[in-house]
Short mmCIF file of C-alpha atoms in Angstrom, two decimals:
data_model
loop_
_atom_site.label_atom_id
_atom_site.label_comp_id
_atom_site.label_asym_id
_atom_site.label_seq_id
_atom_site.Cartn_x
_atom_site.Cartn_y
_atom_site.Cartn_z
CA MET A 1 0.00 0.00 0.00
CA PRO A 2 1.42 3.40 -0.90
CA SER A 3 2.16 5.70 2.04
CA GLU A 4 1.34 8.86 0.09
CA PHE A 5 -1.15 10.15 -2.41
CA THR A 6 -1.67 13.33 -4.35
CA VAL A 7 -4.00 16.27 -3.80
CA ARG A 8 -4.10 19.54 -5.74
CA VAL A 9 -3.52 22.86 -3.98
CA ASN A 10 -4.27 25.86 -6.23
CA GLY A 11 -3.80 23.56 -9.23
CA THR A 12 -0.39 22.21 -8.19
CA SER A 13 -0.05 18.53 -7.26
CA VAL A 14 1.22 17.85 -3.76
CA ALA A 15 2.17 14.45 -2.32
CA VAL A 16 0.86 14.05 1.24
CA PRO A 17 1.24 11.21 3.74
CA ILE A 18 -1.98 9.18 4.07
CA GLY A 19 -3.91 10.41 7.10
CA SER A 20 -2.85 14.03 6.63
CA THR A 21 -5.33 16.85 7.03
CA VAL A 22 -5.93 19.36 4.26
CA ALA A 23 -4.24 22.06 6.37
CA VAL A 24 -1.08 19.92 6.34
CA ALA A 25 -1.29 19.57 2.55
CA MET A 26 -1.34 23.37 2.23
CA ALA A 27 1.63 23.70 4.59
CA ILE A 28 3.58 21.13 2.55
CA ALA A 29 2.65 23.09 -0.59
CA GLY A 30 4.03 26.21 1.10
CA GLN A 31 0.71 28.04 0.72
CA PRO A 32 -0.98 30.21 3.33
CA CYS A 33 -4.57 29.08 3.86
CA ARG A 34 -6.35 32.37 3.34
CA THR A 35 -5.96 36.10 2.92
CA SER A 36 -7.39 38.21 5.74
CA VAL A 37 -9.76 41.18 5.30
CA THR A 38 -6.72 43.52 5.30
CA ARG A 39 -4.88 41.22 2.83
CA GLU A 40 -2.54 39.50 5.28
CA PRO A 41 -1.55 35.89 4.56
CA ARG A 42 -2.77 33.53 7.30
CA GLY A 43 -2.04 29.96 8.28
CA PRO A 44 -3.46 27.62 10.91
CA LEU A 45 -3.41 28.82 14.52
CA CYS A 46 -5.38 26.47 16.79
CA GLY A 47 -5.13 23.21 14.82
CA MET A 48 -8.48 22.09 16.24
CA GLY A 49 -11.24 23.74 14.25
CA ILE A 50 -11.87 26.74 16.48
CA CYS A 51 -10.03 29.73 14.99
CA PHE A 52 -11.16 29.40 11.34
CA GLU A 53 -7.78 30.72 10.11
CA CYS A 54 -7.22 27.58 8.01
CA ARG A 55 -10.44 27.83 6.05
CA ALA A 56 -10.27 27.25 2.30
CA LEU A 57 -12.30 25.94 -0.64
CA VAL A 58 -12.18 22.12 -0.51
CA ASN A 59 -13.76 20.19 -3.39
CA GLY A 60 -15.91 23.24 -4.10
CA ILE A 61 -17.11 23.66 -0.50
CA PRO A 62 -16.21 27.17 0.71
CA HIS A 63 -15.01 28.01 4.23
CA SER A 64 -14.02 24.43 5.00
CA ARG A 65 -11.95 24.15 8.18
CA THR A 66 -9.02 22.36 6.61
CA CYS A 67 -7.44 21.23 9.91
CA GLN A 68 -10.53 19.08 10.54
CA ILE A 69 -10.70 17.41 7.13
CA LEU A 70 -8.58 14.44 6.05
CA CYS A 71 -7.08 14.52 2.56
CA GLU A 72 -8.57 12.21 -0.03
CA PRO A 73 -6.90 11.25 -3.31
CA ASN A 74 -7.30 13.96 -5.99
CA MET A 75 -8.90 16.43 -3.62
CA GLU A 76 -9.02 19.98 -5.00
CA VAL A 77 -8.04 22.72 -2.56
CA ARG A 78 -8.11 26.39 -3.48
CA THR A 79 -6.95 29.29 -1.34
CA ASP A 80 -7.08 31.94 -4.04
CA GLU A 81 -10.81 32.57 -4.36
CA MET B 1 -29.33 19.73 0.13
CA SER B 2 -27.54 18.18 3.07
CA LYS B 3 -28.58 14.62 3.88
CA TYR B 4 -30.90 14.77 6.92
CA SER B 5 -30.71 12.04 9.59
CA GLN B 6 -32.24 11.49 13.00
CA GLU B 7 -30.90 9.62 16.00
CA ARG B 8 -32.47 9.12 19.42
CA PHE B 9 -30.44 8.43 22.54
CA ASP B 10 -30.97 7.81 26.22
CA VAL B 11 -27.67 9.62 26.76
CA LEU B 12 -26.01 11.90 24.23
CA VAL B 13 -22.43 13.02 24.84
CA VAL B 14 -21.01 16.10 23.09
CA GLY B 15 -17.25 15.75 22.77
CA GLY B 16 -15.19 12.58 22.27
CA GLY B 17 -12.15 13.34 24.43
CA PRO B 18 -11.29 11.41 27.60
CA ALA B 19 -14.16 12.93 29.63
CA GLY B 20 -16.76 12.23 26.94
CA ILE B 21 -15.49 8.71 26.26
CA ALA B 22 -15.49 7.81 29.97
CA ALA B 23 -19.02 9.19 30.34
CA ALA B 24 -20.31 7.35 27.28
CA VAL B 25 -18.68 4.05 28.27
CA ARG B 26 -20.11 4.10 31.79
CA ALA B 27 -23.57 4.99 30.51
CA ALA B 28 -23.54 2.41 27.69
CA GLU B 29 -22.36 -0.36 30.01
CA THR B 30 -25.64 -0.02 31.92
CA GLY B 31 -27.50 -0.93 28.72
CA ALA B 32 -28.52 2.59 27.73
CA ARG B 33 -28.51 3.75 24.11
CA VAL B 34 -25.58 6.18 24.01
CA GLY B 35 -24.07 8.38 21.31
CA ILE B 36 -21.02 10.61 21.10
CA VAL B 37 -20.96 13.52 18.66
CA ASP B 38 -17.55 15.04 17.98
CA GLU B 39 -16.27 17.50 15.43
CA ASN B 40 -12.87 15.85 14.89
CA PRO B 41 -12.25 13.14 12.30
CA ALA B 42 -11.50 10.57 15.05
CA PRO B 43 -12.31 10.16 18.75
CA GLY B 44 -9.78 10.97 21.49
CA GLY B 45 -10.09 14.75 21.67
CA GLN B 46 -6.93 16.83 21.76
CA ILE B 47 -4.98 14.89 24.36
CA TRP B 48 -5.64 11.46 22.84
CA ARG B 49 -5.32 12.64 19.26
CA SER B 50 -3.72 9.79 17.36
CA SER B 51 -0.85 10.44 15.03
CA SER B 52 -1.40 9.83 11.31
CA SER B 53 2.13 8.49 10.88
CA GLU B 54 2.31 6.23 13.92
CA GLY B 55 -1.31 5.80 15.00
CA LYS B 56 0.11 5.61 18.51
CA HIS B 57 -2.09 5.87 21.56
CA SER B 58 -1.06 5.60 25.19
CA ALA B 59 -1.99 2.37 26.96
CA GLU B 60 -4.64 4.26 28.92
CA ALA B 61 -6.17 5.76 25.78
CA LEU B 62 -6.20 2.36 24.05
CA ARG B 63 -7.99 0.77 27.01
CA TRP B 64 -10.75 3.39 26.91
CA LEU B 65 -11.10 3.36 23.13
CA GLU B 66 -11.40 -0.45 23.16
CA ARG B 67 -13.93 -0.28 25.96
CA MET B 68 -15.92 2.29 24.00
CA LYS B 69 -16.00 -0.03 20.98
CA SER B 70 -17.24 -3.02 22.95
CA SER B 71 -19.81 -1.01 24.93
CA GLY B 72 -21.83 -0.25 21.79
CA VAL B 73 -21.56 3.56 21.85
CA LEU B 74 -22.62 5.10 18.53
CA LEU B 75 -19.85 7.42 17.41
CA LEU B 76 -20.63 10.38 15.15
CA CYS B 77 -17.30 11.98 14.17
CA GLY B 78 -16.77 15.03 11.99
CA LYS B 79 -20.11 16.49 13.14
CA ARG B 80 -20.34 19.79 14.93
CA VAL B 81 -23.25 20.77 17.16
CA PHE B 82 -24.51 24.21 16.18
CA HIS B 83 -28.03 24.68 17.50
CA GLN B 84 -30.75 23.55 19.91
CA PRO B 85 -34.04 23.93 18.02
CA ASP B 86 -36.09 22.57 20.91
CA SER B 87 -35.40 21.29 24.40
CA GLY B 88 -33.97 17.75 24.23
CA ILE B 89 -32.79 18.13 20.64
CA LEU B 90 -29.43 19.22 19.24
CA MET B 91 -28.58 19.79 15.59
CA ALA B 92 -25.14 18.79 14.27
CA GLU B 93 -23.60 19.46 10.88
CA GLY B 94 -21.06 17.45 8.89
CA MET B 95 -19.39 18.17 5.54
CA ASP B 96 -22.55 17.31 3.58
CA ASP B 97 -25.06 16.14 6.14
CA VAL B 98 -27.08 17.34 9.10
CA TYR B 99 -28.20 15.37 12.15
CA GLU B 100 -31.10 15.84 14.51
CA LEU B 101 -30.00 14.27 17.80
CA SER B 102 -32.59 13.84 20.54
CA TYR B 103 -31.78 12.72 24.05
CA ARG B 104 -33.13 12.06 27.51
CA SER B 105 -29.87 13.10 29.20
CA LEU B 106 -27.09 15.19 27.77
CA ILE B 107 -23.44 15.14 28.88
CA LEU B 108 -21.36 18.10 27.73
CA ALA B 109 -17.67 17.26 27.36
CA THR B 110 -16.69 20.15 25.10
CA GLY B 111 -13.08 20.43 26.30
CA ALA B 112 -10.84 23.46 26.24
CA ARG B 113 -8.86 25.51 23.77
CA GLU B 114 -5.58 27.36 24.08
CA ARG B 115 -5.56 30.96 25.24
CA PHE B 116 -3.83 33.18 22.71
CA LEU B 117 -2.41 36.57 23.61
CA PRO B 118 -1.74 39.11 20.86
CA PHE B 119 1.76 40.55 20.31
CA PRO B 120 3.30 42.16 17.23
CA GLY B 121 3.63 39.56 14.47
CA TRP B 122 1.40 36.91 16.04
CA THR B 123 -0.75 36.73 12.89
CA LEU B 124 2.19 35.62 10.70
CA PRO B 125 1.91 32.14 9.18
CA ASN B 126 3.87 29.58 11.26
CA VAL B 127 3.06 31.33 14.53
CA MET B 128 0.71 28.72 16.00
CA GLY B 129 -0.67 27.48 19.25
CA ALA B 130 1.57 25.05 21.10
CA GLY B 131 -1.17 22.45 21.06
CA GLY B 132 -2.03 23.74 17.59
CA LEU B 133 1.37 22.88 16.17
CA GLN B 134 1.34 19.51 17.93
CA ALA B 135 -2.05 18.73 16.39
CA MET B 136 -0.73 19.69 12.94
CA VAL B 137 2.33 17.46 13.38
CA LYS B 138 0.14 14.57 14.53
CA SER B 139 -1.90 15.22 11.38
CA GLY B 140 1.13 14.76 9.13
CA LEU B 141 3.09 18.05 9.16
CA PRO B 142 6.81 17.18 8.95
CA VAL B 143 9.02 19.11 11.43
CA ARG B 144 12.26 17.15 11.16
CA GLY B 145 15.13 19.64 11.16
CA LYS B 146 12.82 22.62 11.85
CA ARG B 147 13.57 25.07 14.66
CA VAL B 148 10.61 25.58 16.97
CA VAL B 149 10.55 28.15 19.79
CA ILE B 150 7.91 27.26 22.37
CA ALA B 151 6.41 30.05 24.46
CA GLY B 152 3.51 30.91 26.71
CA THR B 153 2.52 29.21 29.93
CA GLY B 154 1.37 25.91 31.33
CA PRO B 155 2.32 22.25 31.40
CA LEU B 156 1.23 21.81 27.77
CA LEU B 157 4.41 23.61 26.64
CA LEU B 158 6.55 20.79 28.04
CA ALA B 159 4.46 18.02 26.55
CA VAL B 160 4.63 19.74 23.16
CA ALA B 161 8.40 20.29 23.40
CA SER B 162 9.01 16.67 24.20
CA TYR B 163 6.71 15.47 21.40
CA LEU B 164 8.18 17.78 18.75
CA ARG B 165 11.71 16.80 19.62
CA LYS B 166 10.82 13.14 19.18
CA GLN B 167 9.59 14.10 15.71
CA GLY B 168 13.02 15.53 14.89
CA ALA B 169 12.45 19.25 15.52
CA GLY B 170 15.12 21.38 17.20
CA ILE B 171 13.84 23.33 20.21
CA PRO B 172 16.18 26.27 20.95
CA LEU B 173 14.11 27.40 23.96
CA ILE B 174 10.92 27.03 25.99
CA CYS B 175 9.76 30.41 27.38
CA GLU B 176 7.50 30.11 30.43
CA GLN B 177 5.97 33.37 31.68
CA ALA B 178 5.53 32.08 35.25
CA SER B 179 8.38 32.85 37.62
CA GLY B 180 10.92 30.26 38.72
CA LYS B 181 9.66 30.74 42.27
CA LYS B 182 6.07 29.89 41.31
CA LEU B 183 7.21 26.84 39.38
CA ALA B 184 9.29 25.66 42.33
CA ARG B 185 6.25 25.88 44.61
CA PHE B 186 4.21 24.02 42.02
CA VAL B 187 6.76 21.24 41.69
CA ALA B 188 7.07 20.88 45.46
CA SER B 189 3.33 20.22 45.72
CA LEU B 190 3.34 17.69 42.88
CA ILE B 191 4.41 14.87 45.19
CA ARG B 192 0.72 14.35 45.86
CA TYR B 193 -0.04 13.73 42.17
CA PRO B 194 2.12 10.87 40.92
CA GLY B 195 2.43 10.28 37.22
CA LYS B 196 2.01 13.88 36.13
CA ILE B 197 4.13 14.99 33.22
CA VAL B 198 4.52 18.34 34.95
CA GLN B 199 6.82 16.67 37.44
CA SER B 200 9.53 17.02 34.88
CA PHE B 201 9.40 20.78 35.47
CA ALA B 202 11.52 19.96 38.52
CA LEU B 203 13.82 22.75 39.58
CA ARG B 204 16.16 22.32 36.68
CA LYS B 205 16.69 24.91 34.00
CA GLU B 206 16.05 22.43 31.22
CA ILE B 207 13.73 19.61 30.27
CA GLY B 208 15.61 16.61 28.94
CA GLY B 209 18.22 18.83 27.33
CA ILE B 210 15.79 21.55 26.13
CA PRO B 211 16.54 24.91 27.81
CA LEU B 212 13.64 26.33 29.83
CA ALA B 213 13.55 30.05 30.64
CA THR B 214 11.13 31.22 33.34
CA SER B 215 9.78 34.79 33.65
CA SER B 216 10.10 34.87 29.84
CA TRP B 217 7.63 35.66 27.07
CA PRO B 218 7.47 36.58 23.36
CA LEU B 219 7.62 40.30 22.51
CA ALA B 220 7.43 40.16 18.71
CA ALA B 221 7.42 37.66 15.86
CA HIS B 222 9.34 38.78 12.77
CA GLY B 223 9.01 37.90 9.11
CA HIS B 224 7.48 39.11 5.85
CA GLN B 225 5.15 36.47 4.41
CA GLU B 226 5.97 34.02 7.18
CA LEU B 227 7.89 33.74 10.42
CA ASP B 228 11.73 34.09 10.48
CA ALA B 229 12.52 34.94 14.10
CA VAL B 230 11.08 35.85 17.48
CA THR B 231 12.21 38.40 20.05
CA ILE B 232 11.64 37.34 23.61
CA SER B 233 11.99 38.97 26.98
CA ARG B 234 14.12 36.46 28.90
CA GLY B 235 14.22 37.28 32.58
CA GLY B 236 14.14 41.00 31.68
CA LYS B 237 16.67 40.87 28.80
CA LEU B 238 15.83 40.97 25.11
CA GLU B 239 16.93 38.13 22.87
CA THR B 240 16.11 37.37 19.22
CA ILE B 241 16.04 33.74 18.08
CA ASP B 242 15.80 32.54 14.46
CA CYS B 243 13.09 29.92 14.05
CA ASP B 244 10.76 28.22 11.58
CA TYR B 245 7.81 27.94 13.99
CA LEU B 246 6.71 29.74 17.12
CA ALA B 247 4.42 27.48 19.14
CA CYS B 248 2.73 29.81 21.58
CA GLY B 249 -0.15 29.19 23.96
CA PHE B 250 -1.05 30.72 27.32
CA HIS B 251 -2.63 27.79 29.13
CA LEU B 252 -6.23 26.80 28.36
CA VAL B 253 -9.70 28.30 28.39
CA PRO B 254 -12.81 26.13 28.75
CA ASN B 255 -15.22 25.74 25.82
CA THR B 256 -18.35 26.98 27.58
CA GLU B 257 -20.24 28.35 24.56
CA LEU B 258 -22.55 25.35 24.10
CA PRO B 259 -23.24 24.94 27.85
CA VAL B 260 -24.11 28.66 28.04
CA LEU B 261 -26.33 28.44 24.96
CA LEU B 262 -28.24 25.61 26.66
CA GLY B 263 -28.73 27.76 29.75
CA CYS B 264 -26.11 26.24 32.08
CA ARG B 265 -24.90 28.69 34.70
CA LEU B 266 -21.19 29.51 34.99
CA ARG B 267 -19.22 30.13 38.17
CA ASN B 268 -15.85 31.90 37.89
CA GLY B 269 -15.85 31.18 34.15
CA TYR B 270 -16.46 27.44 34.51
CA VAL B 271 -19.68 25.46 34.17
CA GLN B 272 -21.26 25.09 37.60
CA VAL B 273 -21.91 21.44 38.54
CA ASN B 274 -22.94 19.51 41.66
CA ASP B 275 -21.51 16.27 43.07
CA LEU B 276 -23.12 14.26 40.26
CA GLN B 277 -21.74 16.61 37.55
CA GLN B 278 -25.26 17.98 36.99
CA THR B 279 -25.41 21.52 35.65
CA THR B 280 -28.08 24.02 36.66
CA VAL B 281 -30.23 22.72 33.77
CA GLU B 282 -32.18 19.54 34.40
CA GLN B 283 -30.84 16.43 32.62
CA ILE B 284 -27.71 18.24 31.42
CA PHE B 285 -24.37 17.17 32.86
CA CYS B 286 -20.94 18.67 32.25
CA VAL B 287 -17.53 16.99 32.58
CA GLY B 288 -13.85 17.64 31.96
CA GLU B 289 -12.21 20.98 31.23
CA PRO B 290 -15.41 23.13 31.05
CA THR B 291 -15.88 22.56 34.80
CA GLY B 292 -12.23 23.43 35.59
CA ILE B 293 -8.91 22.91 33.77
CA GLY B 294 -7.69 19.77 35.52
CA GLY B 295 -6.29 17.51 32.81
CA VAL B 296 -6.99 13.96 31.77
CA ASP B 297 -7.14 12.32 35.23
CA LEU B 298 -9.87 14.64 36.47
CA ALA B 299 -11.67 14.38 33.12
CA LEU B 300 -11.84 10.57 33.31
CA VAL B 301 -13.20 10.66 36.87
CA GLU B 302 -15.82 13.33 36.11
CA GLY B 303 -16.86 11.53 32.94
CA GLN B 304 -17.46 8.28 34.80
CA ILE B 305 -19.49 10.02 37.49
CA ALA B 306 -21.73 11.70 34.91
CA GLY B 307 -22.15 8.52 32.84
CA LEU B 308 -23.32 6.63 35.91
CA ALA B 309 -25.49 9.47 37.23
CA ALA B 310 -27.17 10.02 33.86
CA THR B 311 -28.28 6.37 33.87
CA GLY B 312 -29.54 6.42 37.47
CA LYS B 313 -26.58 4.62 39.07
CA MET B 314 -26.10 7.27 41.77
CA ASN B 315 -24.61 4.89 44.37
CA ALA B 316 -21.91 3.73 41.98
CA THR B 317 -20.57 7.30 41.68
CA ARG B 318 -19.37 7.24 45.31
CA GLU B 319 -16.16 5.37 44.61
CA PHE B 320 -14.96 8.31 42.49
CA LEU B 321 -15.58 11.13 44.92
CA SER B 322 -12.22 11.15 46.73
CA LYS B 323 -10.31 10.99 43.44
CA ARG B 324 -12.30 13.89 42.08
CA LYS B 325 -11.50 15.93 45.15
CA LYS B 326 -7.78 15.22 44.84
CA PHE B 327 -7.56 15.96 41.10
CA GLY B 328 -9.75 19.03 41.61
CA GLN B 329 -7.10 20.45 43.92
CA PHE B 330 -4.60 19.91 41.13
CA ALA B 331 -6.83 22.02 38.85
CA ARG B 332 -6.71 24.90 41.32
CA LEU B 333 -2.95 24.53 41.61
CA LEU B 334 -2.63 24.84 37.82
CA ASP B 335 -4.78 28.00 37.82
CA GLU B 336 -2.62 29.56 40.53
CA THR B 337 0.73 28.65 39.04
CA PHE B 338 0.02 29.60 35.46
CA CYS B 339 -2.11 32.72 35.96
CA LEU B 340 -0.99 35.48 33.63
CA ARG B 341 1.37 38.22 34.78
CA SER B 342 0.20 41.79 34.18
CA GLU B 343 3.21 42.68 31.96
CA LEU B 344 1.59 40.59 29.22
CA ARG B 345 -1.15 43.24 28.95
CA SER B 346 1.35 45.59 27.35
CA LEU B 347 2.46 43.18 24.61
CA PRO B 348 0.26 44.56 21.79
CA SER B 349 1.39 47.67 19.92
CA PRO B 350 -1.34 50.05 18.65
CA GLU B 351 -1.24 48.28 15.23
CA THR B 352 -1.35 44.71 16.61
CA LEU B 353 -4.48 42.93 15.43
CA ILE B 354 -6.52 41.57 18.31
CA CYS B 355 -9.44 40.14 16.31
CA ARG B 356 -7.95 37.98 13.56
CA CYS B 357 -11.26 37.35 11.80
CA GLU B 358 -12.13 41.03 11.29
CA ASP B 359 -8.58 42.44 11.56
CA VAL B 360 -9.36 44.85 14.40
CA ALA B 361 -6.27 46.56 15.84
CA TYR B 362 -5.51 47.21 19.50
CA SER B 363 -5.74 51.00 19.02
CA ARG B 364 -9.38 50.72 17.87
CA LEU B 365 -10.40 48.58 20.82
CA ARG B 366 -8.71 50.68 23.47
CA GLU B 367 -11.35 53.41 22.99
CA HIS B 368 -14.15 51.14 24.15
CA THR B 369 -15.26 50.22 27.63
CA SER B 370 -17.00 46.88 27.05
CA TRP B 371 -16.94 43.81 24.82
CA ARG B 372 -20.41 44.71 23.60
CA ALA B 373 -19.46 48.28 22.62
CA ALA B 374 -16.30 47.02 20.92
CA LYS B 375 -18.30 44.43 18.95
CA LEU B 376 -20.87 46.97 17.81
CA HIS B 377 -18.35 49.63 16.79
CA THR B 378 -15.42 47.61 15.44
CA ARG B 379 -16.83 44.14 14.57
CA CYS B 380 -14.33 42.63 17.03
CA GLY B 381 -15.45 39.08 17.77
CA MET B 382 -18.07 39.13 15.00
CA GLY B 383 -16.20 36.92 12.52
CA PRO B 384 -16.47 33.17 11.98
CA CYS B 385 -14.70 32.18 15.24
CA GLN B 386 -17.35 34.22 17.07
CA GLY B 387 -14.85 35.66 19.53
CA ARG B 388 -13.40 32.32 20.62
CA ILE B 389 -9.85 33.60 20.04
CA CYS B 390 -10.12 37.36 20.73
CA GLY B 391 -12.71 36.99 23.53
CA PRO B 392 -10.34 35.42 26.09
CA ALA B 393 -7.62 37.86 24.92
CA THR B 394 -9.79 40.95 25.47
CA GLN B 395 -10.98 39.51 28.76
CA PHE B 396 -7.35 39.57 29.90
CA LEU B 397 -6.27 42.79 28.14
CA PHE B 398 -9.26 44.98 29.00
CA LYS B 399 -11.04 42.93 31.69
CA TRP B 400 -14.13 42.78 29.48
CA THR B 401 -16.71 40.13 30.26
CA PRO B 402 -18.23 38.12 27.41
CA ASP B 403 -21.80 38.57 26.18
CA SER B 404 -24.49 35.94 26.20
CA VAL B 405 -24.15 33.24 23.54
CA ARG B 406 -26.55 33.28 20.61
CA PRO B 407 -27.38 30.50 18.20
CA PRO B 408 -25.92 29.15 16.01
CA VAL B 409 -23.04 28.37 18.36
CA PHE B 410 -20.86 27.80 15.27
CA PRO B 411 -21.36 29.11 11.73
CA ALA B 412 -23.64 26.70 9.85
CA ARG B 413 -25.11 26.40 6.36
CA VAL B 414 -28.32 28.39 5.93
CA GLU B 415 -30.21 25.29 4.74
CA ASP B 416 -29.15 23.44 7.91
CA LEU B 417 -30.17 26.35 10.11
CA ALA B 418 -33.55 26.36 8.38
CA ALA B 419 -34.02 22.60 8.87
CA GLN B 420 -36.82 22.03 11.38
CA PRO B 421 -37.03 18.96 13.59
CA GLN B 422 -38.98 16.36 11.61
CA PRO B 423 -41.62 13.93 12.82
CA ILE B 424 -39.70 10.64 12.95
CA SER B 425 -41.81 8.95 10.22
CA GLN B 426 -40.76 11.49 7.58
CA VAL B 427 -37.10 10.61 7.74
CA THR B 428 -37.18 6.85 8.11
CA GLY B 429 -33.78 5.44 7.30
CA GLY B 430 -32.24 8.86 7.14
CA GLU B 431 -33.21 9.33 3.49
CA PRO B 432 -32.40 12.70 1.95
CA GLN B 433 -35.32 15.14 2.10
#
């Protein structure tokens, strides 16, 4: 069984260990999760679904808390819309 | 449309950490129909969060998780409770589904979160909670060869340092804001609580080779698009340390939003409970950190008491009373030792953002005299986290007290908010509506 699979973050393929959350996939891709209302880049803070800093578009679902969602093969994650 | 399902329980437990698991197990072992609803992908809560790479659990965690499996508890993971449409019913939302959960007794085991204090640069990517970074690493984030400065207060800092080092991270320093004197007093009284990780605080200036500085705290995080370095005040002297991550948490605050929404009374910021863990609302119990930050031992004891009490086994709760008393004293000791020093109130600069959801700076909040006025005039605390991060910070910075909690207790999809409890016949088999 492979220990990794691929998800897409802003169109770029990223290999992630199986069992990783989407927030981890974005960190491995070197992408902040969102841009704040004053245009600051933001990444995860609490790691447990409370702060909402890691929210992104996951498989078309907006404002998904990516630290609470496990990666699935070929998942599409977007932080740029 | 979200898929709509209904479940009915004798005992429903909100939160699948140690307290919730212990409560559910004890209740289910009496033959009751018991469910746990938890927002995380797997049970265990924060302290028993399994690691994606190793899947490792402590022996104690494994015993409880096994016992939960064999007791027949129905586990609903990845579902977050957001609303109480009617007494005895909670609504919970998943990625693409919504659940109507009705119960005879409810046990709230909603846990705690880290307290975050704002300082210049704390919004930079890679400045995270201490528990936050640990959770990310357990969820697959590689930290081998990374430099992680750990700062804040509380025993969690040590646990995180030790975990991250095992994962290959370099830890240049742990900064603990409490004084060496306070820590020494704390350690001296730990003799009564064997097996606590905090014992390793000892009187030494290091933890297993990691330097520990007391009376020390972060002043500013530096970097452009992400963190490069942190300046700390170390026993009164400034020092700048290059790092890849700053893991920073100032002990814990209880998650009391759902208990408050359901009408449970608080006392000194914690959910008020009696000897049977009953809240001030009939048939609602509360266990673990929301009743006092006491750690896993106290959580397991409280959970078991509530699980038994909720199923009418009042006499069986007696064997736990002396343990609860002892671990409860430990909770008070934690509060005393790791209470925040007043210097931390002057960490934010005028430009430092306090509310990260709405980007509200310290200078804009300073003009206001209450949380309510600040919310109305600046939108502080009005973003998606609903003040869960900036609320405890402003409580410390400005001594503001939080408002009442309004539904939904977490942001939810409009269609799920609009969903009304259904007569049971309409949703047989949980078919989509």
